Coordinates of C-alpha atoms in Angstrom, one line a residue:
Chain A
M1 CA 38.4 -16.4 13.3
M2 CA 38.0 -19.8 14.9
T3 CA 41.0 -19.4 17.1
K4 CA 39.4 -16.4 18.9
K5 CA 37.8 -16.5 22.3
L6 CA 34.8 -14.3 22.7
H7 CA 33.6 -12.6 25.8
G8 CA 30.4 -10.8 26.4
N9 CA 27.0 -10.8 28.0
A10 CA 24.1 -12.9 26.9
V11 CA 21.2 -11.2 25.2
L12 CA 18.5 -13.8 25.5
L13 CA 15.9 -14.1 22.7
G14 CA 13.0 -16.5 22.1
K15 CA 12.6 -19.2 19.4
N16 CA 11.8 -18.7 15.7
I17 CA 13.5 -15.3 15.6
D18 CA 12.8 -14.4 11.9
T19 CA 14.9 -12.2 9.6
D20 CA 12.2 -9.6 9.5
Q21 CA 12.8 -9.0 13.2
I22 CA 16.6 -9.1 12.7
Y23 CA 16.4 -6.7 9.7
P24 CA 13.0 -5.3 8.6
G25 CA 12.1 -5.6 5.0
R26 CA 11.6 -1.9 4.5
Y27 CA 15.3 -1.4 4.6
L28 CA 16.3 -4.0 2.0
A29 CA 17.3 -1.6 -0.6
L30 CA 20.3 -0.5 1.5
V31 CA 23.7 -2.0 0.7
E32 CA 26.3 0.0 2.6
P33 CA 27.1 -2.1 5.7
K34 CA 27.1 0.9 8.1
E35 CA 23.7 1.9 7.0
V36 CA 22.4 -1.7 7.2
A37 CA 23.8 -2.0 10.8
K38 CA 21.7 1.0 11.9
H39 CA 18.5 -1.1 11.6
C40 CA 19.9 -4.2 13.2
L41 CA 17.2 -6.0 15.4
E42 CA 14.8 -3.1 14.8
G43 CA 11.9 -5.5 14.5
I44 CA 12.4 -6.9 18.0
D45 CA 12.5 -4.0 20.5
E46 CA 14.6 -1.0 21.3
S47 CA 16.0 -2.4 24.6
V48 CA 17.3 -5.5 22.9
R49 CA 18.9 -3.5 20.2
K50 CA 20.7 -1.2 22.6
R51 CA 22.2 -4.1 24.6
A52 CA 23.2 -6.3 21.7
S53 CA 26.2 -4.5 20.4
G54 CA 29.4 -6.1 21.6
N55 CA 27.5 -9.0 23.2
I56 CA 26.4 -12.5 22.3
L57 CA 22.9 -13.4 21.2
V58 CA 21.4 -16.5 22.8
A59 CA 18.2 -17.9 21.2
G60 CA 15.9 -20.9 21.0
T61 CA 15.4 -23.0 17.9
N62 CA 15.1 -21.9 14.3
F63 CA 17.0 -18.6 14.6
G64 CA 17.0 -16.6 11.4
C65 CA 14.0 -18.2 9.8
G66 CA 12.1 -16.6 7.0
S67 CA 13.6 -14.5 4.2
S68 CA 17.0 -15.3 2.7
R69 CA 18.2 -11.7 3.2
E70 CA 21.9 -11.6 3.8
H71 CA 21.3 -8.2 5.2
A72 CA 20.4 -10.0 8.5
V73 CA 23.9 -11.3 8.9
I74 CA 25.5 -8.1 7.6
A75 CA 23.5 -6.1 10.1
L76 CA 24.5 -8.3 13.1
L77 CA 28.2 -8.3 12.0
N78 CA 28.4 -4.6 11.6
A79 CA 26.4 -3.8 14.7
G80 CA 29.1 -5.5 16.7
I81 CA 27.3 -8.7 17.6
Q82 CA 30.1 -11.1 18.5
A83 CA 28.3 -14.4 18.0
V84 CA 24.9 -16.1 17.9
V85 CA 24.4 -19.3 20.0
A86 CA 21.0 -20.9 19.3
G87 CA 19.2 -24.2 19.8
S88 CA 19.1 -24.5 16.0
F89 CA 19.4 -22.2 12.9
A90 CA 17.3 -21.8 9.8
R91 CA 19.3 -23.1 6.9
I92 CA 19.8 -20.0 4.8
F93 CA 20.7 -17.8 7.7
F94 CA 23.3 -20.4 8.8
R95 CA 24.9 -20.5 5.4
N96 CA 25.0 -16.7 5.1
A97 CA 26.6 -16.5 8.6
I98 CA 29.3 -19.1 7.7
N99 CA 29.9 -17.4 4.4
L100 CA 30.4 -14.0 5.9
G101 CA 32.2 -15.0 9.1
L102 CA 29.6 -14.4 11.8
P103 CA 30.3 -17.0 14.5
V104 CA 27.2 -19.2 14.9
M105 CA 27.0 -22.1 17.3
I106 CA 24.4 -24.8 17.5
C107 CA 23.7 -25.7 21.1
P108 CA 20.4 -27.6 21.7
G109 CA 18.6 -26.3 24.8
V110 CA 20.9 -23.3 25.3
S111 CA 18.2 -20.8 25.9
Q112 CA 17.0 -22.8 28.9
H113 CA 20.5 -23.0 30.4
I114 CA 21.7 -19.4 30.0
A115 CA 19.9 -16.5 31.6
D116 CA 19.6 -13.0 30.1
D117 CA 22.6 -10.9 30.8
D118 CA 24.8 -13.8 32.1
E119 CA 28.4 -13.2 31.4
L120 CA 29.7 -15.6 28.8
S121 CA 33.0 -16.7 27.4
V122 CA 32.9 -18.7 24.1
D123 CA 35.7 -20.7 22.7
L124 CA 35.0 -21.1 19.0
Q125 CA 37.7 -23.7 18.5
S126 CA 36.4 -26.2 21.0
G127 CA 32.8 -25.2 20.8
K128 CA 32.6 -24.6 24.5
I129 CA 30.4 -22.0 26.0
Y130 CA 31.2 -20.9 29.6
D131 CA 28.5 -19.2 31.6
I132 CA 30.8 -17.2 34.0
T133 CA 27.8 -16.0 36.1
K134 CA 26.5 -19.5 36.7
K135 CA 29.8 -21.3 36.5
T136 CA 28.5 -23.8 34.0
E137 CA 29.8 -25.1 30.7
L138 CA 27.9 -26.1 27.6
T139 CA 29.2 -27.7 24.4
S140 CA 27.9 -26.8 20.9
E141 CA 27.6 -29.3 18.0
P142 CA 30.5 -29.7 15.7
L143 CA 30.2 -27.7 12.5
G144 CA 31.3 -30.5 10.0
D145 CA 34.4 -30.6 7.9
Y146 CA 33.2 -28.6 4.9
V147 CA 31.8 -25.8 7.0
L148 CA 35.0 -25.7 9.0
H149 CA 36.9 -25.5 5.7
I150 CA 35.0 -22.3 4.8
V151 CA 35.4 -20.9 8.3
E152 CA 39.1 -21.6 8.4
A153 CA 39.5 -19.8 5.1
G154 CA 37.9 -16.7 6.7
G155 CA 34.6 -17.1 4.9
I156 CA 33.5 -18.1 1.4
K157 CA 35.0 -15.0 -0.3
P158 CA 38.7 -15.7 0.5
L159 CA 38.0 -19.4 -0.3
I160 CA 36.6 -18.7 -3.8
R161 CA 39.4 -16.1 -4.5
K162 CA 42.0 -18.7 -3.5
N163 CA 40.4 -21.4 -5.7
M164 CA 40.2 -19.0 -8.7
E165 CA 43.8 -18.1 -8.2
R166 CA 44.8 -21.8 -8.1
R167 CA 42.7 -22.6 -11.2
K168 CA 44.3 -19.7 -13.1
I169 CA 47.8 -21.0 -12.2
E170 CA 46.9 -24.6 -13.2
G171 CA 45.5 -23.2 -16.4
E172 CA 48.7 -21.3 -17.2
N173 CA 50.8 -24.4 -16.4
K174 CA 48.8 -26.6 -18.7
E175 CA 48.7 -23.8 -21.3
T176 CA 45.0 -24.5 -21.9
V177 CA 42.1 -22.1 -22.1
H178 CA 39.8 -24.1 -19.8
G179 CA 40.5 -22.1 -16.7
N180 CA 38.7 -19.0 -17.6
T181 CA 36.3 -19.4 -20.4
R182 CA 33.7 -16.7 -21.0
Chain B
M1 CA 17.2 -43.2 -3.6
H2 CA 14.6 -40.5 -3.4
A3 CA 13.9 -38.5 -6.5
L4 CA 15.5 -35.5 -4.8
E5 CA 18.6 -37.5 -4.1
K6 CA 18.7 -38.6 -7.7
I7 CA 18.6 -35.0 -8.8
M8 CA 21.5 -34.1 -6.4
A9 CA 23.5 -37.2 -7.5
K10 CA 23.1 -36.3 -11.2
A11 CA 24.1 -32.7 -10.6
S12 CA 27.2 -33.7 -8.7
G13 CA 28.3 -36.4 -11.0
K14 CA 27.8 -39.2 -8.5
A15 CA 26.1 -42.6 -8.8
S16 CA 24.4 -42.1 -5.5
V17 CA 24.2 -39.8 -2.5
S18 CA 23.0 -40.2 1.0
P19 CA 21.7 -37.8 3.7
G20 CA 24.3 -35.7 5.5
E21 CA 26.8 -36.0 2.6
I22 CA 28.1 -32.7 1.2
V23 CA 28.1 -32.5 -2.6
M24 CA 29.2 -29.9 -5.0
A25 CA 26.2 -29.6 -7.3
K26 CA 26.0 -28.0 -10.8
I27 CA 23.2 -25.5 -10.9
D28 CA 20.8 -25.6 -13.8
F29 CA 19.4 -22.1 -13.2
A30 CA 20.2 -19.2 -10.9
E31 CA 17.9 -16.3 -10.3
I32 CA 18.6 -13.1 -8.5
N33 CA 15.8 -10.8 -7.3
D34 CA 16.0 -7.0 -6.9
L35 CA 16.7 -7.1 -3.2
Y36 CA 20.2 -8.5 -3.7
L37 CA 22.5 -6.0 -5.2
Q38 CA 25.0 -7.4 -2.7
T39 CA 25.2 -10.4 -5.1
I40 CA 27.0 -8.2 -7.7
Y41 CA 29.2 -6.7 -5.1
S42 CA 30.2 -10.1 -3.7
F43 CA 30.8 -11.3 -7.3
Y44 CA 33.4 -8.6 -7.9
E45 CA 34.9 -8.9 -4.4
M46 CA 35.7 -12.5 -5.1
G47 CA 37.3 -11.7 -8.4
G48 CA 34.4 -12.6 -10.7
K49 CA 34.6 -11.3 -14.3
R50 CA 31.8 -12.9 -16.2
V51 CA 28.9 -15.2 -15.1
W52 CA 29.6 -18.9 -15.8
D53 CA 26.8 -19.3 -18.3
K54 CA 24.7 -16.5 -19.7
D55 CA 21.8 -18.8 -20.5
R56 CA 21.4 -20.0 -16.9
V57 CA 21.3 -16.7 -14.9
A58 CA 18.5 -14.1 -14.8
F59 CA 17.4 -11.1 -12.7
V60 CA 13.8 -10.8 -11.8
F61 CA 12.6 -7.4 -10.6
D62 CA 9.7 -8.3 -8.3
H63 CA 10.2 -7.1 -4.7
Y64 CA 10.6 -3.5 -5.8
A65 CA 8.6 -3.3 -9.1
P66 CA 8.2 -0.6 -10.1
S67 CA 10.9 1.0 -7.8
P68 CA 9.4 2.7 -4.8
T69 CA 12.6 4.5 -3.6
M70 CA 15.8 6.0 -5.1
E71 CA 17.8 3.1 -3.5
A72 CA 15.6 0.5 -5.2
A73 CA 15.9 2.4 -8.5
R74 CA 19.7 2.3 -8.1
N75 CA 19.5 -1.5 -7.4
H76 CA 17.6 -1.9 -10.7
A77 CA 20.0 0.3 -12.6
E78 CA 23.1 -1.6 -11.5
M79 CA 21.5 -4.9 -12.1
R80 CA 20.4 -3.9 -15.6
A81 CA 23.9 -2.9 -16.4
F82 CA 25.3 -6.2 -15.0
A83 CA 22.8 -8.2 -17.1
K84 CA 23.7 -6.3 -20.2
E85 CA 27.4 -6.5 -19.6
N86 CA 27.1 -10.3 -19.2
H87 CA 24.8 -10.6 -22.2
L88 CA 22.3 -12.5 -20.1
T89 CA 19.8 -14.3 -22.4
Y90 CA 16.9 -13.8 -19.9
H91 CA 16.0 -10.6 -18.1
F92 CA 12.7 -10.0 -16.3
D93 CA 12.2 -6.3 -15.7
I94 CA 9.4 -4.6 -13.8
P95 CA 6.4 -5.6 -15.9
C96 CA 7.0 -9.4 -15.4
G97 CA 6.0 -10.4 -11.9
V98 CA 7.1 -12.6 -9.0
C99 CA 10.1 -14.8 -9.8
H100 CA 8.5 -18.0 -8.7
Q101 CA 5.7 -17.4 -11.1
V102 CA 7.7 -15.9 -14.0
M103 CA 10.3 -18.7 -14.2
P104 CA 7.9 -21.6 -14.7
E105 CA 5.8 -19.5 -17.1
S106 CA 9.0 -18.9 -19.1
G107 CA 9.9 -22.5 -19.3
L108 CA 13.0 -22.2 -17.1
I109 CA 11.7 -24.7 -14.5
Y110 CA 11.3 -28.3 -15.4
P111 CA 11.5 -31.7 -13.7
G112 CA 14.9 -33.1 -12.6
M113 CA 16.7 -29.7 -12.5
I114 CA 18.2 -27.7 -9.7
V115 CA 17.1 -24.1 -9.4
V116 CA 18.7 -21.7 -6.9
A117 CA 17.4 -18.2 -6.2
T118 CA 18.1 -15.4 -3.7
D119 CA 14.6 -16.0 -2.3
S120 CA 13.6 -18.4 0.5
H121 CA 10.4 -19.5 -1.3
T122 CA 12.4 -21.2 -4.1
T123 CA 11.1 -24.4 -2.6
T124 CA 8.0 -23.6 -4.8
H125 CA 9.6 -25.4 -7.8
G126 CA 9.2 -28.8 -6.2
A127 CA 5.7 -28.4 -7.7
F128 CA 7.4 -29.2 -11.1
G129 CA 9.5 -32.1 -9.9
A130 CA 12.5 -29.8 -9.7
M131 CA 14.7 -29.2 -6.7
G132 CA 14.5 -25.5 -5.7
T133 CA 16.3 -23.9 -2.8
G134 CA 17.0 -20.4 -1.6
V135 CA 20.4 -18.8 -0.8
G136 CA 21.8 -15.4 0.3
A137 CA 23.7 -13.0 -1.9
T138 CA 27.2 -14.3 -1.4
D139 CA 26.2 -17.9 -2.0
M140 CA 24.6 -16.7 -5.2
A141 CA 27.8 -14.8 -6.2
C142 CA 29.7 -18.1 -5.9
I143 CA 27.2 -19.7 -8.2
L144 CA 27.6 -16.9 -10.8
I145 CA 31.3 -17.5 -10.8
T146 CA 31.6 -21.3 -10.6
G147 CA 28.1 -22.6 -11.7
E148 CA 28.2 -24.8 -8.5
L149 CA 26.9 -24.7 -4.9
W150 CA 27.9 -26.9 -2.0
M151 CA 24.9 -28.6 -0.5
R152 CA 24.2 -31.0 2.3
V153 CA 22.0 -33.9 1.1
P154 CA 18.9 -33.5 3.3
K155 CA 16.9 -36.1 5.1
I156 CA 13.5 -36.5 3.5
M157 CA 10.1 -36.2 5.2
R158 CA 7.0 -37.4 3.5
I159 CA 3.7 -35.6 4.2
R160 CA 0.8 -37.7 3.0
L161 CA -2.4 -35.7 2.3
E162 CA -5.3 -38.0 2.0
G163 CA -9.0 -37.5 1.0
E164 CA -10.8 -34.5 -0.5
P165 CA -11.4 -31.3 1.5
P166 CA -15.0 -29.8 1.4
A167 CA -16.0 -27.0 -0.9
G168 CA -14.4 -23.7 0.2
V169 CA -11.3 -25.3 1.6
F170 CA -8.2 -24.8 -0.5
A171 CA -4.5 -25.8 -0.8
K172 CA -3.6 -22.8 1.4
D173 CA -5.9 -24.1 4.2
V174 CA -4.3 -27.5 3.9
I175 CA -0.8 -26.3 4.2
L176 CA -1.7 -23.9 7.1
D177 CA -3.1 -26.9 8.9
V178 CA 0.1 -28.9 8.2
I179 CA 2.4 -26.1 9.5
G180 CA 0.2 -25.5 12.5
K181 CA 0.7 -29.2 13.5
L182 CA 4.3 -29.7 12.5
R183 CA 5.4 -26.2 13.6
A184 CA 7.6 -23.6 12.1
D185 CA 10.8 -25.6 12.9
G186 CA 9.2 -29.0 12.0
A187 CA 11.3 -29.6 8.9
V188 CA 14.4 -27.5 9.4
Y189 CA 17.1 -28.6 6.8
M190 CA 14.9 -31.4 5.4
G191 CA 13.5 -32.2 2.0
V192 CA 9.7 -32.3 2.2
E193 CA 7.7 -34.5 -0.2
F194 CA 4.0 -34.1 -0.5
A195 CA 2.1 -37.2 -1.5
G196 CA -1.2 -38.9 -1.1
S197 CA -4.6 -39.0 -2.9
Y198 CA -5.2 -35.3 -2.5
V199 CA -1.9 -34.3 -4.0
D200 CA -2.1 -36.8 -6.8
S201 CA -5.1 -35.0 -8.3
L202 CA -3.8 -31.4 -7.8
G203 CA -3.0 -29.1 -10.6
V204 CA 0.1 -26.9 -10.9
S205 CA -1.2 -23.9 -9.0
E206 CA -2.1 -25.8 -5.8
R207 CA 1.1 -27.8 -5.9
M208 CA 2.9 -24.5 -6.0
V209 CA 1.1 -23.4 -2.8
L210 CA 2.1 -26.5 -0.9
C211 CA 5.8 -26.4 -1.9
N212 CA 6.0 -22.6 -1.5
M213 CA 4.9 -22.8 2.2
A214 CA 7.0 -25.9 3.0
L215 CA 9.7 -23.3 3.6
E216 CA 7.7 -22.0 6.5
M217 CA 8.5 -25.2 8.3
G218 CA 12.2 -24.7 7.7
A219 CA 12.4 -27.1 4.6
K220 CA 15.5 -26.9 2.5
T221 CA 13.5 -28.0 -0.5
A222 CA 10.2 -29.5 -1.4
Y223 CA 9.0 -32.1 -3.9
I224 CA 5.9 -33.5 -5.5
Q225 CA 6.1 -36.3 -8.1
P226 CA 4.8 -34.7 -11.3
N227 CA 1.4 -35.9 -12.7
Q228 CA 0.2 -35.5 -16.2
Q229 CA -1.1 -31.9 -15.6
V230 CA 2.4 -30.9 -14.6
I231 CA 4.0 -32.6 -17.5
D232 CA 1.6 -31.0 -19.9
Y233 CA 2.3 -27.6 -18.4
V234 CA 6.1 -28.0 -18.6
R235 CA 6.2 -29.7 -22.0
D236 CA 4.6 -26.6 -23.7
R237 CA 7.1 -24.3 -22.2
A238 CA 10.4 -25.9 -21.2
V239 CA 13.5 -24.4 -22.8
R240 CA 15.5 -27.6 -22.4
P241 CA 14.8 -31.4 -22.6
F242 CA 14.1 -32.8 -19.1
E243 CA 14.0 -36.0 -17.2
V244 CA 11.4 -36.8 -14.5
M245 CA 13.1 -38.5 -11.5
T246 CA 11.2 -41.1 -9.5
T247 CA 11.7 -42.4 -6.0
D248 CA 12.8 -46.0 -5.7
P249 CA 10.2 -48.3 -4.3
G250 CA 10.8 -49.1 -0.6
F251 CA 12.7 -45.8 0.0
H252 CA 12.9 -45.2 3.7
Y253 CA 11.7 -41.7 4.8
A254 CA 13.3 -40.1 7.8
E255 CA 9.8 -39.0 8.9
E256 CA 6.3 -39.5 7.7
H257 CA 3.1 -37.6 8.6
V258 CA -0.4 -38.3 7.5
F259 CA -3.3 -35.8 7.3
E260 CA -6.9 -36.7 6.6
L261 CA -8.6 -33.8 4.8
D262 CA -12.2 -34.9 4.4
H263 CA -13.4 -32.8 7.2
L264 CA -10.9 -29.9 7.1
A265 CA -12.4 -26.4 7.6
P266 CA -10.8 -23.1 6.4
Q267 CA -7.7 -22.3 8.4
L268 CA -6.3 -19.0 9.8
A269 CA -2.7 -18.3 11.0
F270 CA -3.0 -15.7 13.8
P271 CA -0.4 -13.1 14.5
S272 CA 2.6 -13.3 14.6
S273 CA 3.9 -16.7 13.5
V274 CA 3.0 -19.0 10.6
D275 CA 2.4 -21.9 12.9
N276 CA -0.1 -20.1 15.1
V277 CA -2.9 -21.8 13.2
Y278 CA -6.6 -22.4 14.2
P279 CA -9.8 -23.0 12.3
L280 CA -10.9 -19.7 10.8
K281 CA -14.1 -19.9 12.9
K282 CA -12.0 -18.9 15.9
G283 CA -11.2 -15.6 14.2
E284 CA -14.6 -14.9 12.8
G285 CA -15.8 -11.3 13.4
I286 CA -12.3 -9.8 13.9
K287 CA -12.4 -6.4 12.3
I288 CA -9.9 -5.8 9.4
D289 CA -8.5 -2.8 7.7
Q290 CA -7.0 -4.4 4.6
G291 CA -7.1 -7.6 2.6
L292 CA -4.3 -8.7 0.3
I293 CA -4.6 -11.2 -2.6
G294 CA -1.3 -11.7 -4.3
T295 CA 2.3 -12.8 -4.0
C296 CA 4.1 -16.1 -4.8
T297 CA 1.7 -17.9 -2.5
G298 CA -1.7 -16.5 -3.4
G299 CA -1.6 -14.4 -6.6
R300 CA -2.2 -16.9 -9.3
A301 CA -5.1 -17.0 -11.8
E302 CA -7.0 -19.5 -9.7
D303 CA -6.7 -17.3 -6.7
I304 CA -8.0 -14.2 -8.4
A305 CA -10.8 -16.3 -10.0
V306 CA -12.2 -17.4 -6.7
A307 CA -12.0 -13.9 -5.3
A308 CA -13.8 -12.6 -8.3
R309 CA -16.4 -15.3 -7.9
I310 CA -17.1 -14.2 -4.3
L311 CA -17.0 -10.4 -5.0
K312 CA -18.7 -10.1 -8.4
G313 CA -21.7 -7.9 -8.1
R314 CA -20.9 -7.0 -4.5
K315 CA -19.1 -4.2 -2.7
I316 CA -16.3 -4.6 -0.1
A317 CA -17.0 -3.0 3.3
D318 CA -16.5 0.8 3.2
W319 CA -13.8 0.8 5.9
V320 CA -11.7 -1.8 4.1
R321 CA -9.0 -1.7 1.4
L322 CA -8.6 -4.8 -0.9
I323 CA -5.3 -5.0 -2.7
V324 CA -5.1 -7.4 -5.6
I325 CA -1.7 -8.1 -7.1
P326 CA -1.5 -10.7 -9.9
A327 CA 1.6 -12.8 -9.5
S328 CA 2.7 -12.1 -13.1
R329 CA 1.8 -10.3 -16.3
E330 CA 0.5 -13.5 -17.7
V331 CA -1.8 -14.0 -14.7
L332 CA -3.0 -10.4 -15.1
Q333 CA -3.7 -10.9 -18.8
V334 CA -5.6 -14.1 -18.2
C335 CA -7.7 -12.5 -15.5
M336 CA -8.4 -9.4 -17.6
E337 CA -9.6 -11.6 -20.5
R338 CA -11.9 -13.4 -18.1
H339 CA -13.3 -10.0 -16.9
E340 CA -12.2 -10.8 -13.3
I341 CA -10.1 -7.7 -12.9
Q342 CA -13.1 -5.6 -13.9
D343 CA -15.3 -7.4 -11.4
L344 CA -12.8 -6.9 -8.6
I345 CA -12.4 -3.2 -9.5
D346 CA -16.2 -2.8 -9.5
A347 CA -16.3 -4.4 -6.0
G348 CA -13.8 -1.8 -4.8
A349 CA -10.4 -3.5 -5.2
T350 CA -7.2 -1.7 -5.8
I351 CA -5.1 -3.4 -8.5
A352 CA -1.3 -3.1 -8.2
S353 CA 1.2 -4.1 -10.8
P354 CA 2.6 -7.7 -10.8
G355 CA 5.2 -8.3 -8.1
C356 CA 5.6 -9.0 -4.4
G357 CA 3.7 -5.9 -3.3
P358 CA 3.5 -5.1 0.4
C359 CA 4.2 -8.8 1.5
L360 CA 7.6 -7.8 2.8
G361 CA 6.7 -4.3 3.8
A362 CA 8.3 -2.6 0.7
H363 CA 5.4 -0.7 -0.9
E364 CA 1.9 -0.9 -2.4
G365 CA -0.1 -1.2 0.9
V366 CA 2.1 -1.3 4.0
L367 CA 0.3 -1.0 7.3
S368 CA 0.3 1.6 10.0
A369 CA 0.4 0.8 13.8
N370 CA -2.7 -1.0 15.0
E371 CA -4.0 -2.0 11.6
V372 CA -5.2 -5.5 10.8
C373 CA -4.7 -7.3 7.5
I374 CA -5.9 -10.6 6.3
T375 CA -3.6 -11.9 3.6
A376 CA -3.2 -14.7 1.1
S377 CA 0.6 -14.3 1.4
N378 CA 3.0 -16.5 3.4
R379 CA 4.3 -14.7 6.5
N380 CA 2.7 -12.9 9.4
F381 CA 5.9 -12.1 11.4
P382 CA 5.9 -8.9 13.5
G383 CA 6.4 -5.9 11.2
R384 CA 6.4 -8.0 8.0
M385 CA 4.0 -5.7 6.2
G386 CA 4.9 -2.5 7.9
S387 CA 4.5 -1.4 11.5
T388 CA 5.6 -3.9 14.1
D389 CA 2.3 -2.9 15.8
S390 CA 0.1 -4.1 12.9
R391 CA -1.4 -7.6 12.9
L392 CA -1.4 -10.1 10.0
Y393 CA -3.7 -13.1 9.6
L394 CA -2.8 -15.6 6.9
A395 CA -5.7 -17.3 5.0
S396 CA -6.7 -18.6 1.6
P397 CA -7.6 -16.1 -1.2
A398 CA -11.2 -17.1 -0.8
S399 CA -11.2 -16.3 2.9
V400 CA -9.6 -12.9 2.2
A401 CA -12.3 -12.1 -0.4
S402 CA -15.2 -13.1 2.0
S403 CA -13.6 -11.1 4.8
V404 CA -13.2 -7.9 2.9
L405 CA -16.8 -8.2 1.8
N406 CA -17.9 -8.0 5.4
G407 CA -15.0 -6.0 6.8
V408 CA -14.5 -8.7 9.4
I409 CA -12.9 -12.1 9.2
T410 CA -15.5 -14.3 7.5
D411 CA -15.8 -18.0 6.5
P412 CA -15.8 -18.2 2.7
R413 CA -18.0 -21.3 2.5
E414 CA -21.3 -19.5 2.6
Y415 CA -20.2 -17.8 -0.7
L416 CA -18.9 -21.0 -2.3
K417 CA -21.7 -23.5 -1.7
D418 CA -21.5 -25.0 -5.2
G419 CA -18.4 -26.9 -6.5
N420 CA -15.4 -28.2 -4.7
G421 CA -12.5 -26.2 -3.3
R422 CA -10.8 -25.9 -6.7
E423 CA -11.0 -23.2 -9.3
S424 CA -10.8 -24.5 -12.9
G425 CA -9.5 -23.0 -16.0
G426 CA -6.5 -21.5 -14.4
N427 CA -3.2 -20.9 -15.9
A428 CA -1.0 -21.6 -12.8

């Protein structure tokens, strides 16, 4: 996923966008990703929701604060949001996004530099964000080695699957039973 | 090292850790609530067969207890089946209450441990000298398979709370004041320790309020050094031996903030963010439709006791609903024995079964457009409790009680002239 370049228009949001706005609590019993996606950004307003699909969310600090609901990331992913670029992210939302492969970029002050509906090009590899409308360039913060490790594996699920596979093979080689107790 | 760092070092088999370092920590207890059926799906998607330790995993049915919809009922059914198949030692079905109340009551929370739950308010367990943090469904599924979670060692912020607030001012007012000043992003990714003369003397219930709401500043986890009251509470219940960690003298905090509480007044978070805090006086007279006393923030025995003290022998305003939801079955039973539930019903309250209630907009008192609710819960985001056109004010349980009495936001101090801002005889 990190080799990809993304292209879309900025959908500008404020700071402290909480997960109730991204995915309202009344739909938390839903599990099917397509059903979840129908309620993406329903807590903000109709116009934002309509413009968001296929585009890039640009927000202030503390994006994704509040509830730990993974539905928020599942909704954004399945509603076709390409990436979220924010001044900072709330911790649980950030982990969920990395785990599930939603591109998230930390770029302090980004919401002051990019205007709503600006045309953007984002290079996930280098962390560069090009504002094509304004002809400016911003750089996001490095993700850190371990986070990159997860991202490069395509998310936490393939990583864990791979690790389990490896453990199983090591276990068989050693002919011990430690690999898979209980 | 800080006590939190010592907990993380021990869990990851290291002599020491420092901020910014990524560690793979062994998890002492993992809890999944009934919103997160995705946990089970992710578990199987990653090739999970059995949970890593049947004594260290539990489901708590709290957000949808009892189930309000067919989807929620399906979540419960699939979770029950998973719990049974994995022979889980602990299972907390619909009568039990909110996970953050039920786990400590059941002895599953103790000093020095790491507890991870699929709920952001897992910071609550810092009240017991434990490290608690919330995760999403897929992180939790990783824990169920491996028993471990990768974590970044956080920087630690110390918040010193000094002095003694006046009568009628509670831990909820204190933490709202703190969040109002440090803001909703004031502690993102940090460990928050509460200390100072006010905190030293607090009991379990009030410590839980502070640590619970630390999340609303973005904290990864919270911590309070256990005092004798905490040790006594835990010793009677803990299912395992425990070790209390202590911070080394001279530990350097990344940030420190000091609050003097001697003159603090009741506080109110206005719509629609938790840091939009002013003295309650500013909101006095605002007409309300509903009051909520309950949740992992404001539904403990002490909270219901102070509400009963204010409302006993009186009637709530005729245009107002008061919803009271004890945080757990244990809390409900304590309050029933003390006749407080009867007093509240006589005053016009609606009692709902232990759980999260309408806090997240699921059931048991969601709001229509243009309705106003004053609530002892923890969030007032747009649409949190129902319509995005409803308005939520956060306050202490006492402020909720005095407000429903008059049908408008009301300072509780005129009803609490005797005694300090603490209810005694509680059971956390």
